[in-house]
Coordinates of C-alpha atoms and ligand atoms in Angstrom, one line a residue:
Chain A
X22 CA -0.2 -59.3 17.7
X23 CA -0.5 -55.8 17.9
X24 CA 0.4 -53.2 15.7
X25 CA 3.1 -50.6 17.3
X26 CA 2.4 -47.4 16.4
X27 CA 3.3 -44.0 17.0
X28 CA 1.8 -40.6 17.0
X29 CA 3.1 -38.1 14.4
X30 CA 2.5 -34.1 14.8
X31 CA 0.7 -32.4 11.4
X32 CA 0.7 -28.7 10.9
X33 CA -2.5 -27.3 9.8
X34 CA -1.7 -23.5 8.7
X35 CA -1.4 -20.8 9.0
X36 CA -1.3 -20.8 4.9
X37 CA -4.3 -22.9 4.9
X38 CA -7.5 -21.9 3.2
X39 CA -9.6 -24.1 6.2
X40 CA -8.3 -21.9 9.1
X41 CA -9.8 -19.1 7.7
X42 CA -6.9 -16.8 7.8
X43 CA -3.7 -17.3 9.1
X44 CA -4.1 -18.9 12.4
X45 CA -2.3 -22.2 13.1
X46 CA -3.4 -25.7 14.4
X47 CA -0.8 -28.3 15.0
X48 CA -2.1 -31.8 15.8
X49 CA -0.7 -34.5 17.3
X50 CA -2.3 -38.1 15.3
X51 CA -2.7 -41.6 15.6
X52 CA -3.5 -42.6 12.3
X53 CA -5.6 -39.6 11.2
X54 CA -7.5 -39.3 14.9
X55 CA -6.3 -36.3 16.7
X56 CA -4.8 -37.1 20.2
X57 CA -3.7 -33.5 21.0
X58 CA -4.2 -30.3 19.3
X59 CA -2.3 -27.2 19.9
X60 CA -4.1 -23.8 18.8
X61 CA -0.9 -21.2 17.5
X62 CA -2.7 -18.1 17.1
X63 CA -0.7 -14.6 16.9
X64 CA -0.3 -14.5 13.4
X65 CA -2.1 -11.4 12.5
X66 CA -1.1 -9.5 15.5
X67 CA -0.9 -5.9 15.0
X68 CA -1.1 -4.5 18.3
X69 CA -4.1 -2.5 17.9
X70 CA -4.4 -1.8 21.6
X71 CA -1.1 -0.5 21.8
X72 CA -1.3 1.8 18.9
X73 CA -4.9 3.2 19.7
X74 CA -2.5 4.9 22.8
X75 CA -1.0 7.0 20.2
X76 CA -4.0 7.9 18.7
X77 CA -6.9 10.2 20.0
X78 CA -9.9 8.7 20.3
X79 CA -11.5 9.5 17.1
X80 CA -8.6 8.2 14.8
X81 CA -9.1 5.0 17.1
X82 CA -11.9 4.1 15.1
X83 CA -10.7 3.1 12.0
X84 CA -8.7 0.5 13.5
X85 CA -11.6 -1.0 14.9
X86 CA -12.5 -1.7 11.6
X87 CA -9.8 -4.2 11.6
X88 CA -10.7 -6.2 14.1
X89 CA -13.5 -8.3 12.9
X90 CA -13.4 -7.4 9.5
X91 CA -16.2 -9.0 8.5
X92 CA -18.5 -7.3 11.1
X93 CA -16.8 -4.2 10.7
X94 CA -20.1 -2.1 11.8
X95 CA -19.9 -3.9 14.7
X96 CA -16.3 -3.6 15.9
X97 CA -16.8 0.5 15.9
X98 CA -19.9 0.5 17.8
X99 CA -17.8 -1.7 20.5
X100 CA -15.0 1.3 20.9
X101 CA -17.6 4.7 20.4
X102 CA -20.1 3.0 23.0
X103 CA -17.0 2.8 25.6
X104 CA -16.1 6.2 24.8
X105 CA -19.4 7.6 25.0
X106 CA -19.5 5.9 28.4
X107 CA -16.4 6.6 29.7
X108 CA -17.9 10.6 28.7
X109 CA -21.6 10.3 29.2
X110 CA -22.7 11.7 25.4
X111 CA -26.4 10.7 24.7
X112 CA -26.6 9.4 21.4
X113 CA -29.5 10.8 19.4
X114 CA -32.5 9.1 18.3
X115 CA -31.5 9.2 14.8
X116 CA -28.0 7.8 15.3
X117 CA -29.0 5.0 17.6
X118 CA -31.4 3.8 14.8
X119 CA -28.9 4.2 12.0
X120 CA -26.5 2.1 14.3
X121 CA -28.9 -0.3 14.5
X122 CA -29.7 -0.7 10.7
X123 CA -26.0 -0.7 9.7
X124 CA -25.0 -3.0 12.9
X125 CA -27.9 -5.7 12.1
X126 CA -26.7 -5.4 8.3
X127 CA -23.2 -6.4 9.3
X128 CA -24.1 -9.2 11.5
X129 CA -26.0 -10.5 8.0
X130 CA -22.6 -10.1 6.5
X131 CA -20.6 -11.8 8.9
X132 CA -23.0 -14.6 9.4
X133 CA -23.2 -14.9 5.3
X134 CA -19.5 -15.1 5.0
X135 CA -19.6 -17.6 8.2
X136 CA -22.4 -20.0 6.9
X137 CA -21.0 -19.7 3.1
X138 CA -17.4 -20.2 3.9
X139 CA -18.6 -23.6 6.7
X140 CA -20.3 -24.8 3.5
X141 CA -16.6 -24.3 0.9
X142 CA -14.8 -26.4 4.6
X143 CA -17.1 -29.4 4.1
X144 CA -16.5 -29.5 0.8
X145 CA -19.2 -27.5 -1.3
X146 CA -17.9 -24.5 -2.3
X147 CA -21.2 -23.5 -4.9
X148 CA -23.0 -22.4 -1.1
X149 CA -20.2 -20.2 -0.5
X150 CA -20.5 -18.4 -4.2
X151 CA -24.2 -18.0 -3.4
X152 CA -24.0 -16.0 0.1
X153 CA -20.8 -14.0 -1.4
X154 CA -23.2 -13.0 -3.8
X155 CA -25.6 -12.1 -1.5
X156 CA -23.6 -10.5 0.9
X157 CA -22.3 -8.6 -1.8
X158 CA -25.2 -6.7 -1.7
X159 CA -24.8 -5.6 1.7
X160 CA -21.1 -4.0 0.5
X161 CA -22.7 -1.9 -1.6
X162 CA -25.1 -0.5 0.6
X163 CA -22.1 0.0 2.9
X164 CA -20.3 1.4 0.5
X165 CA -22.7 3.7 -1.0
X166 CA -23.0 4.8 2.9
X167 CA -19.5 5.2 4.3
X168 CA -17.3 4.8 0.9
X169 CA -15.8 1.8 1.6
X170 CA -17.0 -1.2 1.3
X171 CA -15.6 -3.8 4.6
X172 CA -13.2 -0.4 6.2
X173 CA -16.2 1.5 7.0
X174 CA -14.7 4.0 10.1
X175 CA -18.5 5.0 10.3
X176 CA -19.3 5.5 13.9
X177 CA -18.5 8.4 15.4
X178 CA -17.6 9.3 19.2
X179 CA -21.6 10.7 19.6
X180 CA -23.4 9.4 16.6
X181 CA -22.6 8.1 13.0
X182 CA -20.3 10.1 10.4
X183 CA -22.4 10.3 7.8
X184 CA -26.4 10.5 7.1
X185 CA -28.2 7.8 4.9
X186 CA -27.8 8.7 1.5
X187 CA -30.8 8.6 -0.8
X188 CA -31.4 6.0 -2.5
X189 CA -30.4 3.7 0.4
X190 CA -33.5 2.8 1.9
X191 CA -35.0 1.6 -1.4
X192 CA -32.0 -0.6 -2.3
X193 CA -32.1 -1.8 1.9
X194 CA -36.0 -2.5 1.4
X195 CA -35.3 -4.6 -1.5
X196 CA -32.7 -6.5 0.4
X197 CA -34.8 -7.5 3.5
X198 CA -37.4 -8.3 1.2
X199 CA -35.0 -10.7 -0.8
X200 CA -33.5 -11.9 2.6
X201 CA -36.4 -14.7 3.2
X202 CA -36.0 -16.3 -0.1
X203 CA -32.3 -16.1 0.0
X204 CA -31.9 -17.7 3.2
X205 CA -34.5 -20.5 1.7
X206 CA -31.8 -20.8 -0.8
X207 CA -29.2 -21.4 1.6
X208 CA -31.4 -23.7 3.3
X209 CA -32.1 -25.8 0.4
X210 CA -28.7 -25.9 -0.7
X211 CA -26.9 -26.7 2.4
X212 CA -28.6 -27.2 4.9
X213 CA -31.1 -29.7 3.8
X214 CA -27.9 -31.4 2.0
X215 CA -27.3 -34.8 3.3
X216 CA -24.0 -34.9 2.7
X217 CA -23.3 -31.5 5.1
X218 CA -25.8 -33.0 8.0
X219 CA -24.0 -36.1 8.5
X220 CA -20.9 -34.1 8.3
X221 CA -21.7 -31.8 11.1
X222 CA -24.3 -33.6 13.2
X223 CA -23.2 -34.5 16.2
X224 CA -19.7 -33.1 15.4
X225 CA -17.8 -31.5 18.1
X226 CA -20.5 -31.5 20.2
X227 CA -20.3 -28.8 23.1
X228 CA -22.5 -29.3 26.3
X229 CA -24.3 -26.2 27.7
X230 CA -22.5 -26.3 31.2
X231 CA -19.0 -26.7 28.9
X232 CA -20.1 -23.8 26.9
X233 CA -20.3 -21.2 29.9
X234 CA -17.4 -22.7 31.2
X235 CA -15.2 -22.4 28.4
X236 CA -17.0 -18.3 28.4
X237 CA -18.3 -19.0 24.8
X238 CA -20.6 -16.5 23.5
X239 CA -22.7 -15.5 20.2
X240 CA -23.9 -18.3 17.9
X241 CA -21.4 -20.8 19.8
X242 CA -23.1 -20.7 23.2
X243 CA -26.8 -20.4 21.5
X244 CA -25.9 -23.3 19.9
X245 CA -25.5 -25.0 22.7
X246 CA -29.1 -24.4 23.8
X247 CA -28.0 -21.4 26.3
X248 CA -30.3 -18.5 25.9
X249 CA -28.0 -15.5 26.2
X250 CA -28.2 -12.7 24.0
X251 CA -27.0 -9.1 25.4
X252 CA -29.6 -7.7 23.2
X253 CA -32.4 -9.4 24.9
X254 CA -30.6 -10.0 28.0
X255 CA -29.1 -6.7 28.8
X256 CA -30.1 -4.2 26.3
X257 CA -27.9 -1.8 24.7
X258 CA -28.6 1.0 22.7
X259 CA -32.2 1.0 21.8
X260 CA -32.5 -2.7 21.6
X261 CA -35.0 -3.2 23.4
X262 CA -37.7 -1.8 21.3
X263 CA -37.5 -4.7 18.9
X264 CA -39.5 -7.2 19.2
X265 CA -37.5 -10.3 17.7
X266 CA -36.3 -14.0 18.8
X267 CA -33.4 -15.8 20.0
X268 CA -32.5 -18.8 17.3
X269 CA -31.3 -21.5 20.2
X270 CA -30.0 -25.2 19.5
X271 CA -30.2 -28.2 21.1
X272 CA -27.4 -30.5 20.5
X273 CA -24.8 -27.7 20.9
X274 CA -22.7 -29.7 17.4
X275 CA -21.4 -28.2 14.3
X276 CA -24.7 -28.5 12.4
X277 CA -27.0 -26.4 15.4
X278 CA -24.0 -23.7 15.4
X279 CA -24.7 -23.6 11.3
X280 CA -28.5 -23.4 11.8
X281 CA -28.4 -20.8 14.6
X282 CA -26.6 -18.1 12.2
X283 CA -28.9 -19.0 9.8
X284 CA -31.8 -18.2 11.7
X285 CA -30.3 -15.3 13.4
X286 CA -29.9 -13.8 9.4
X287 CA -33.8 -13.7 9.5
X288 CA -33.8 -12.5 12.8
X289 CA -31.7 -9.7 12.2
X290 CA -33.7 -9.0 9.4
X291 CA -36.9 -8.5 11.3
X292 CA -34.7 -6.1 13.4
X293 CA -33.6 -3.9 10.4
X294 CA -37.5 -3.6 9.5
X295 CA -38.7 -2.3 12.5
X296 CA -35.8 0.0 13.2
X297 CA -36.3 1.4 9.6
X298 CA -40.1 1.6 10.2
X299 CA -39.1 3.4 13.0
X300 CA -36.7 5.4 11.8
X301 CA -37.2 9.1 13.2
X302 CA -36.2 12.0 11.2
X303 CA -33.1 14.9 13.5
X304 CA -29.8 15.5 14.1
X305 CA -27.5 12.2 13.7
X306 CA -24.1 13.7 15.8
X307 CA -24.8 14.6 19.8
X308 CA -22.5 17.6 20.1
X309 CA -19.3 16.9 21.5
X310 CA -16.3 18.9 21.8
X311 CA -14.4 19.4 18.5
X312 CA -11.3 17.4 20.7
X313 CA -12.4 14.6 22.7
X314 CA -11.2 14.5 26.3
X315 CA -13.2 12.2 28.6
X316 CA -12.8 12.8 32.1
X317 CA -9.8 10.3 34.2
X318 CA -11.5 7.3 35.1
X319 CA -12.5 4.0 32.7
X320 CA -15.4 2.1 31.3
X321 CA -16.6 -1.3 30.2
X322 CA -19.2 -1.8 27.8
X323 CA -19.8 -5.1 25.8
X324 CA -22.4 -5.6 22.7
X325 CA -22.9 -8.3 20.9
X326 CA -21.3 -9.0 17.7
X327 CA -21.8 -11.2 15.2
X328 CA -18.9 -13.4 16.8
X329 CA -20.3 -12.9 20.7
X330 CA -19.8 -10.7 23.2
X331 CA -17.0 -8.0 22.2
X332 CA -16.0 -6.0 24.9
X333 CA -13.9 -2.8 25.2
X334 CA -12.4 -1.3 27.9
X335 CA -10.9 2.3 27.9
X336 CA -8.8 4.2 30.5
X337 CA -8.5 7.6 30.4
X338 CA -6.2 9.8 31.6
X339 CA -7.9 13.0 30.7
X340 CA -5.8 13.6 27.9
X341 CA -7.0 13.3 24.2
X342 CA -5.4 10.0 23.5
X343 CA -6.7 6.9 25.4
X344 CA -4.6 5.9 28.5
X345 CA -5.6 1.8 27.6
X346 CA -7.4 0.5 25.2
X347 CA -8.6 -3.2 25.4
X348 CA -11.2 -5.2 23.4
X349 CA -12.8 -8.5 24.5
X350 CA -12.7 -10.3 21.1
X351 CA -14.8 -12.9 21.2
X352 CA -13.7 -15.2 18.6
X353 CA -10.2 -15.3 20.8
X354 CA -12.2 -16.9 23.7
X355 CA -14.3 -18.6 21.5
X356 CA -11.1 -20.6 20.6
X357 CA -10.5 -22.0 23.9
X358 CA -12.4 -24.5 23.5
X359 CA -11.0 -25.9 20.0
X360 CA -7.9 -27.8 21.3
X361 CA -10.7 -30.1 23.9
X362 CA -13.0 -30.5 21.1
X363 CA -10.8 -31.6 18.7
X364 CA -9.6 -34.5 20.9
X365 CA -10.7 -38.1 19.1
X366 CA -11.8 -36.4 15.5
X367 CA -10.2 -37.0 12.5
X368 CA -8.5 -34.5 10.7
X369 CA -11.5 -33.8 8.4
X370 CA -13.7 -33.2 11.3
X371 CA -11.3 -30.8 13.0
X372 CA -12.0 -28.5 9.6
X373 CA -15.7 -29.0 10.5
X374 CA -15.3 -28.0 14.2
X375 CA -13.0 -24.6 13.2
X376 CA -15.1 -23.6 10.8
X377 CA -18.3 -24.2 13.0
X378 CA -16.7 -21.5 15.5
X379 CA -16.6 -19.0 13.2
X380 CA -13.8 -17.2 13.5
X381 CA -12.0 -14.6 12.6
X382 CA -8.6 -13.7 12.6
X383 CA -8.8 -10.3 12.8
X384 CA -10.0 -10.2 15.8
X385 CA -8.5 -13.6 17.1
X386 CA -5.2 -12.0 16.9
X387 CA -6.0 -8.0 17.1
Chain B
X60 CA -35.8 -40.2 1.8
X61 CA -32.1 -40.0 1.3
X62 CA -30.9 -37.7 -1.2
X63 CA -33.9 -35.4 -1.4
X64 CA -31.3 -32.6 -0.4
X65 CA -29.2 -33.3 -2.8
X66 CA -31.9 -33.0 -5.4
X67 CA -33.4 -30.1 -4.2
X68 CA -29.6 -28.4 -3.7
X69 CA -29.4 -29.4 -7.3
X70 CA -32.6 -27.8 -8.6
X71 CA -31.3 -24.2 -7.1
X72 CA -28.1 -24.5 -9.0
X73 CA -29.9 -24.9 -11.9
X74 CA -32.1 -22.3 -11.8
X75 CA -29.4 -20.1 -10.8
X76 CA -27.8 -21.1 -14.3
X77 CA -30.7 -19.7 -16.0
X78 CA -30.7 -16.6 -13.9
X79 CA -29.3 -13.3 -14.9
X80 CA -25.4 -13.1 -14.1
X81 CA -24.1 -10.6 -11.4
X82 CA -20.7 -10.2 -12.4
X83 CA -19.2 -7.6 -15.1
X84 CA -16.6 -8.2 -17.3
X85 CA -14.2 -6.1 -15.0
X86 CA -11.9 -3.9 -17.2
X87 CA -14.4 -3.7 -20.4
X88 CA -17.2 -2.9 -18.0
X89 CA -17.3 -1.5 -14.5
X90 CA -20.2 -0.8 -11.9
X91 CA -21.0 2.4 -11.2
X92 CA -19.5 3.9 -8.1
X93 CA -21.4 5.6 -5.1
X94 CA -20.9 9.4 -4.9
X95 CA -19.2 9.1 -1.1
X96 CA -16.6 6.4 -2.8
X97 CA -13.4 6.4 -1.5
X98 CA -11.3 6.7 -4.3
X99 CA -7.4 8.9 -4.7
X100 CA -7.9 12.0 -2.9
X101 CA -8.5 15.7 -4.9
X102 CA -7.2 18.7 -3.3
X103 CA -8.5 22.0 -4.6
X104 CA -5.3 24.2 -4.0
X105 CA -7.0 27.8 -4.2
X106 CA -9.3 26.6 -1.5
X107 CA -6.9 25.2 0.5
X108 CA -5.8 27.6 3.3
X109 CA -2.9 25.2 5.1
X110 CA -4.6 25.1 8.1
X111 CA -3.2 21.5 8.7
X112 CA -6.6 20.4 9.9
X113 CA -6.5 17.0 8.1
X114 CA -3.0 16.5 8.4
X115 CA -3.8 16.2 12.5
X116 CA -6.7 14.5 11.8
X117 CA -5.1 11.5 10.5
X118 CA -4.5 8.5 12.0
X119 CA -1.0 7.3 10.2
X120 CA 0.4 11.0 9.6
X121 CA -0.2 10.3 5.7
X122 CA -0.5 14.0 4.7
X123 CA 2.6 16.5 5.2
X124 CA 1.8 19.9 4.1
X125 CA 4.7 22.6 3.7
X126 CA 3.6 26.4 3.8
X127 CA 4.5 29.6 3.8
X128 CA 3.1 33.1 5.1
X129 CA 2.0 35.5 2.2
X130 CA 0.8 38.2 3.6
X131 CA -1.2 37.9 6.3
X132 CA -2.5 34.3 5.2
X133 CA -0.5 31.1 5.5
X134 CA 0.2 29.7 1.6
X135 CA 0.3 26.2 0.5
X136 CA 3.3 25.0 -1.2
X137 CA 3.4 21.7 -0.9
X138 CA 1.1 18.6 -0.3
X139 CA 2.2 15.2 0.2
X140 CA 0.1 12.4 0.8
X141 CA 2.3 9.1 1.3
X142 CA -0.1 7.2 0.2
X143 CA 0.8 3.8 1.2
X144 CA 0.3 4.5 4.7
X145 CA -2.8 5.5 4.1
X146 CA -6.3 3.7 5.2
X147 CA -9.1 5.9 3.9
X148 CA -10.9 6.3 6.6
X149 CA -12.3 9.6 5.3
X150 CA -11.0 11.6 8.7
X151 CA -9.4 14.0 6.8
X152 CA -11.7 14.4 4.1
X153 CA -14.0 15.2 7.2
X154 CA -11.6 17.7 9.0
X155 CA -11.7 19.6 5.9
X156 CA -13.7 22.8 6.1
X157 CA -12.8 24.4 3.0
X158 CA -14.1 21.4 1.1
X159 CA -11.4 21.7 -0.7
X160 CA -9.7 18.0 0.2
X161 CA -11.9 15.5 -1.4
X162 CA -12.1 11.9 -2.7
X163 CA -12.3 11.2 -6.6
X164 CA -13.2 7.9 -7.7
X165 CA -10.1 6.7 -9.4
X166 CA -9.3 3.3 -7.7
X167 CA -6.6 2.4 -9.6
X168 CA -3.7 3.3 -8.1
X169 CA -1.3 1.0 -7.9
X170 CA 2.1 1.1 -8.9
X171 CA 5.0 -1.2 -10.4
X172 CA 7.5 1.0 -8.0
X173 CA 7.1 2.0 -4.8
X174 CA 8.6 5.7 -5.0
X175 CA 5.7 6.2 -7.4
X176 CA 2.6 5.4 -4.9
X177 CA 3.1 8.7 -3.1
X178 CA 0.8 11.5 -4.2
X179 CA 1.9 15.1 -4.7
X180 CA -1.3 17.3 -4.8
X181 CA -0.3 20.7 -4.7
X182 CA 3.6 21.3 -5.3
X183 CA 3.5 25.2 -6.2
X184 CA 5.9 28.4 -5.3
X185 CA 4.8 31.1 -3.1
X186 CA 3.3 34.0 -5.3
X187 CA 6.2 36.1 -5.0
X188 CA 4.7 40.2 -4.5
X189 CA 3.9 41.8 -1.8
X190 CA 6.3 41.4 1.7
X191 CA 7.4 38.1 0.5
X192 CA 9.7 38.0 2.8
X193 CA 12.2 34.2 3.0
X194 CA 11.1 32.9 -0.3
X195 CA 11.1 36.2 -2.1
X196 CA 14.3 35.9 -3.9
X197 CA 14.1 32.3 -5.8
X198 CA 11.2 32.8 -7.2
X199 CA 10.8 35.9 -9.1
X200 CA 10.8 34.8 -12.1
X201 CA 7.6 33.4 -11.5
X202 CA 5.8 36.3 -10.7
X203 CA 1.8 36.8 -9.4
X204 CA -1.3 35.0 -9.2
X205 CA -1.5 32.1 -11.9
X206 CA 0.9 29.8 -10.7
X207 CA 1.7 26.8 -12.2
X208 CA -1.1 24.6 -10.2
X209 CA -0.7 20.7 -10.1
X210 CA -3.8 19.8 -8.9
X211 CA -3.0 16.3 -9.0
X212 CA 1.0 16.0 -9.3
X213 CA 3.0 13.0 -10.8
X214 CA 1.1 10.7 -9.3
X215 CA -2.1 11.4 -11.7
X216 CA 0.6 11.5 -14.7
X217 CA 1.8 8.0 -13.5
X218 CA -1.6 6.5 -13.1
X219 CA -3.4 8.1 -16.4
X220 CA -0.1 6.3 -18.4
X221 CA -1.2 3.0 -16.9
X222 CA -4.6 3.2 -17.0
Ligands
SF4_105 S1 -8.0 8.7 4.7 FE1 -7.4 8.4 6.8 S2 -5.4 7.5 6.8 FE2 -5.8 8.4 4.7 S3 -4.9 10.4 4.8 FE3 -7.0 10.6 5.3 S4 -7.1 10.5 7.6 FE4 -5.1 9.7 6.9
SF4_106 S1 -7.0 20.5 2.7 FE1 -8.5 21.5 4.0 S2 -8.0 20.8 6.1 FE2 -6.2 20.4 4.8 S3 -4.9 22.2 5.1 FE3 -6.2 22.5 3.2 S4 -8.0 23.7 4.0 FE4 -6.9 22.8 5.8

């Protein structure tokens, strides 16, 4: 005789340490396999877009910071490379290098915060003290730098506010040459762990075609296997005077999405050496009128953050405030995929698969 | 073999119990802070010449500024930062030319009441010589140059009693 049963509807969030912020899952279950999940985001909205139109384009900025908070570098280099687009300003030497250094360093950060806080969702929260820890370290050479520690506002519309104090490069050195055994560390401690692999092996497995479909980018579509990194694939800035890899996966599941940030700390590493070995001495601020007033028209530009692809899109209306302001968050696209992949998992493994996206709500929510 | 990971994870956490600790013992000790921290904000009031650069420069519309004319110069009688809308970002700090805004590196500025978060900086009458010619009247008693600078108001006076 069979058993009648019926499906019951679980809400996972927003208050829930797992969805890494306030973002909001509910799931429909048979028994504790998910039959339907239903992604709530909208939480943390703060209408960024719509208040950058009251602002000129400079005090845009900090609000960038907002948006991926953990790869706060990254966010502003988003908005100043549309703006310096939208008003053709070369960036100098100096500047582009410093924005690489600082960028690179935030993608370390995010991807520390990412792989630490994956480890504290399968249930071993001593990995997540150890990259805190670490990524620590990174805060204080952003702060020593801009002040603050994750609300940087450090890019400005033509170069970077502020030169590299002294005493950074020594304390930066020290860092990358740390980095290697620090990631061995991780490695070691939860990546090697038995009870993490066979948690996320073959977990919420994404297939490459799925991937593009669903317009993953960042560690998710690498992940996947798909080699596509804007910094190799259509350089920005001065990215393609770096000689570094692309950390791919194979199986496209929760564990490769793990590995690939892991490897891409290391990467990113390698990155920060060369562009500090490199590192020309001049002016760090292309000269731009005191008030910024791009000429009508728009522009797109997209880098890639430590989420994927962000995007930003500004309108102008020659005025000094921006006409339209929109960013291409990737962890909000990134998300499309979740309510598919969660389909037949049990609850435990839908914590897996969210935090295996990485995201952010920051930016998920803008 | 299974369970080599878990060894091997276990061998790191124990070395890391021997290791030297990173954290301080916050209010007893503190780490030192960078020079460009941004802490409560400093105004120099002599050097301040109420151009209103930073008060355009920000974002929220934190800092209100009330001036007079002395002379031929504009005088600073009042600065008001509301401070709770404020995100230091530095932009005014930056606007500043006289150097005379800056950031200190007192962090601890919270509050038990809300009124009290907002930060007076300069709250001063207009030297009262020369043409003097609105704000003249009310303040003669207080005659010439030294006057009674605040250079960080009440909210300094609330914060060093709590600290
Ligand atoms: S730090 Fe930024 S938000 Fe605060 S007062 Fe200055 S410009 Fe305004
Ligand atoms: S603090 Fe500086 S920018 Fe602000 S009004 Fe005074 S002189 Fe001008």
């Amino acid at each position: 005789m069979a058993i009648q049963t019926q499906t019951y509807f679980l809400n996972l969030g927003p208050q829930h340490p797992s969805t890494h912020g306030v973002f909001r899952v509910i799931l429909e279950l048979d028994g504790e396999v998910v039959v339907r999940a239903i992604p709530v985001p909208g939480y943390l909205h703060r209408g960024v877009e719509k208040l950058a139109e009251a602002r000129t384009y400079t005090q845009v900025i900090p609000y960038t910071d907002r948006l991926d908070y953990l790869a706060n570098m990254l966010m502003n280099w988003g908005y100043v490379e549309a703006v310096e687009k939208l008003m053709g300003i070369e960036v100098p030497e100096r500047a582009q290098y410093i924005r690489v250094i600082v960028g690179e360093l935030s993608r370390i950060a995010s991807h520390l915060m990412a792989i630490g806080s994956y480890a504290g969702d399968i249930g071993g929260l001593t990995g997540f003290l150890y990259t805190f820890r670490d990524r620590e370290r990174i805060l204080d050479l952003f702060e020593m730098l801009t002040g603050s520690r994750m609300t940087v506002s450090y890019f400005r519309i033509g170069g970077v506010a502020d030169d590299l104090p002294e005493g950074f490069i020594p304390l930066l050195q020290k860092f990358l040459a740390d980095l290697p055994g620090l990631c061995d560390e991780y490695d070691g401690l939860i990546t090697g762990n038995e009870i993490f692999q066979a948690r996320t092996k073959f977990v919420g497995v994404i297939p490459p075609e799925k991937a593009i479909n669903y317009s993953l980018s960042g560690p998710n579509l690498r992940g996947s296997g798909v080699n596509f990194d804007l910094r190799k694939n259509r350089p920005y800035g001065i990215y393609d005077r770096f000689d570094f890899e692309v950390p791919l996966g194979k199986n496209g599941d929760c564990f490769d999405r793990f590995v690939c940030r892991m490897k891409e700390m290391r990467q990113s590493a390698r990155i920060i050496q060369q562009a500090l070995d490199g590192l020309p001495e001049g002016p760090i601020q292309a000269k731009v009128p005191k008030v910024i007033k791009p000429p009508v028209g728009e522009a797109y530009t997209e880098i890639e953050s430590s989420k994927g692809i962000f995007g930003c899109y500004v309108v102008s209306d020659g005025s000094n405030k921006p006409y339209r302001v929109h960013f291409r968050r990737p962890s909000f696209i990134n998300l499309g995929c979740l309510a598919e992949l969660c389909v037949g998992w049990k609850i435990a493994d839908v914590i897996a698969i969210l935090g295996s996206l990485d995201i952010v709500l920051g930016e998920v929510d803008c | 073999m299974f369970g080599k990971g878990l060894i091997k994870g276990l061998q790191i956490t124990w070395r890391e119990m021997l290791a030297q600790k990173v954290t301080v013992q916050y209010p007893d000790e503190q780490i030192p802070l960078p020079d460009r921290y941004h802490g409560r904000f400093e105004l120099d009031a002599d050097k301040c010449i109420a151009c209103m650069l930073c008060a355009n420069a920000c974002p929220n519309k934190v800092i209100q500024i009330e001036r007079t004319r002395v002379g031929k110069k504009q005088y600073l009688t009042k600065y008001v930062m509301r401070i709770e809308y404020c995100m230091f970002c530095g932009l005014c700090v930056e606007s500043c030319n006289q150097d005379a805004l800056r950031f200190s590196k007192v962090f601890n500025m919270n509050q038990y009441f809300r009124s009290r978060v907002r930060l007076t900086l300069a709250d001063r009458p207009a030297p009262a010589e020369e043409p003097a010619e609105e704000a003249g009247s009310e303040q003669e008693a207080k005659k010439k140059a030294p006057a009674p600078k605040k250079p960080a108001g009440a909210g300094s006076e609330a914060a060093a009693g709590k600290s």
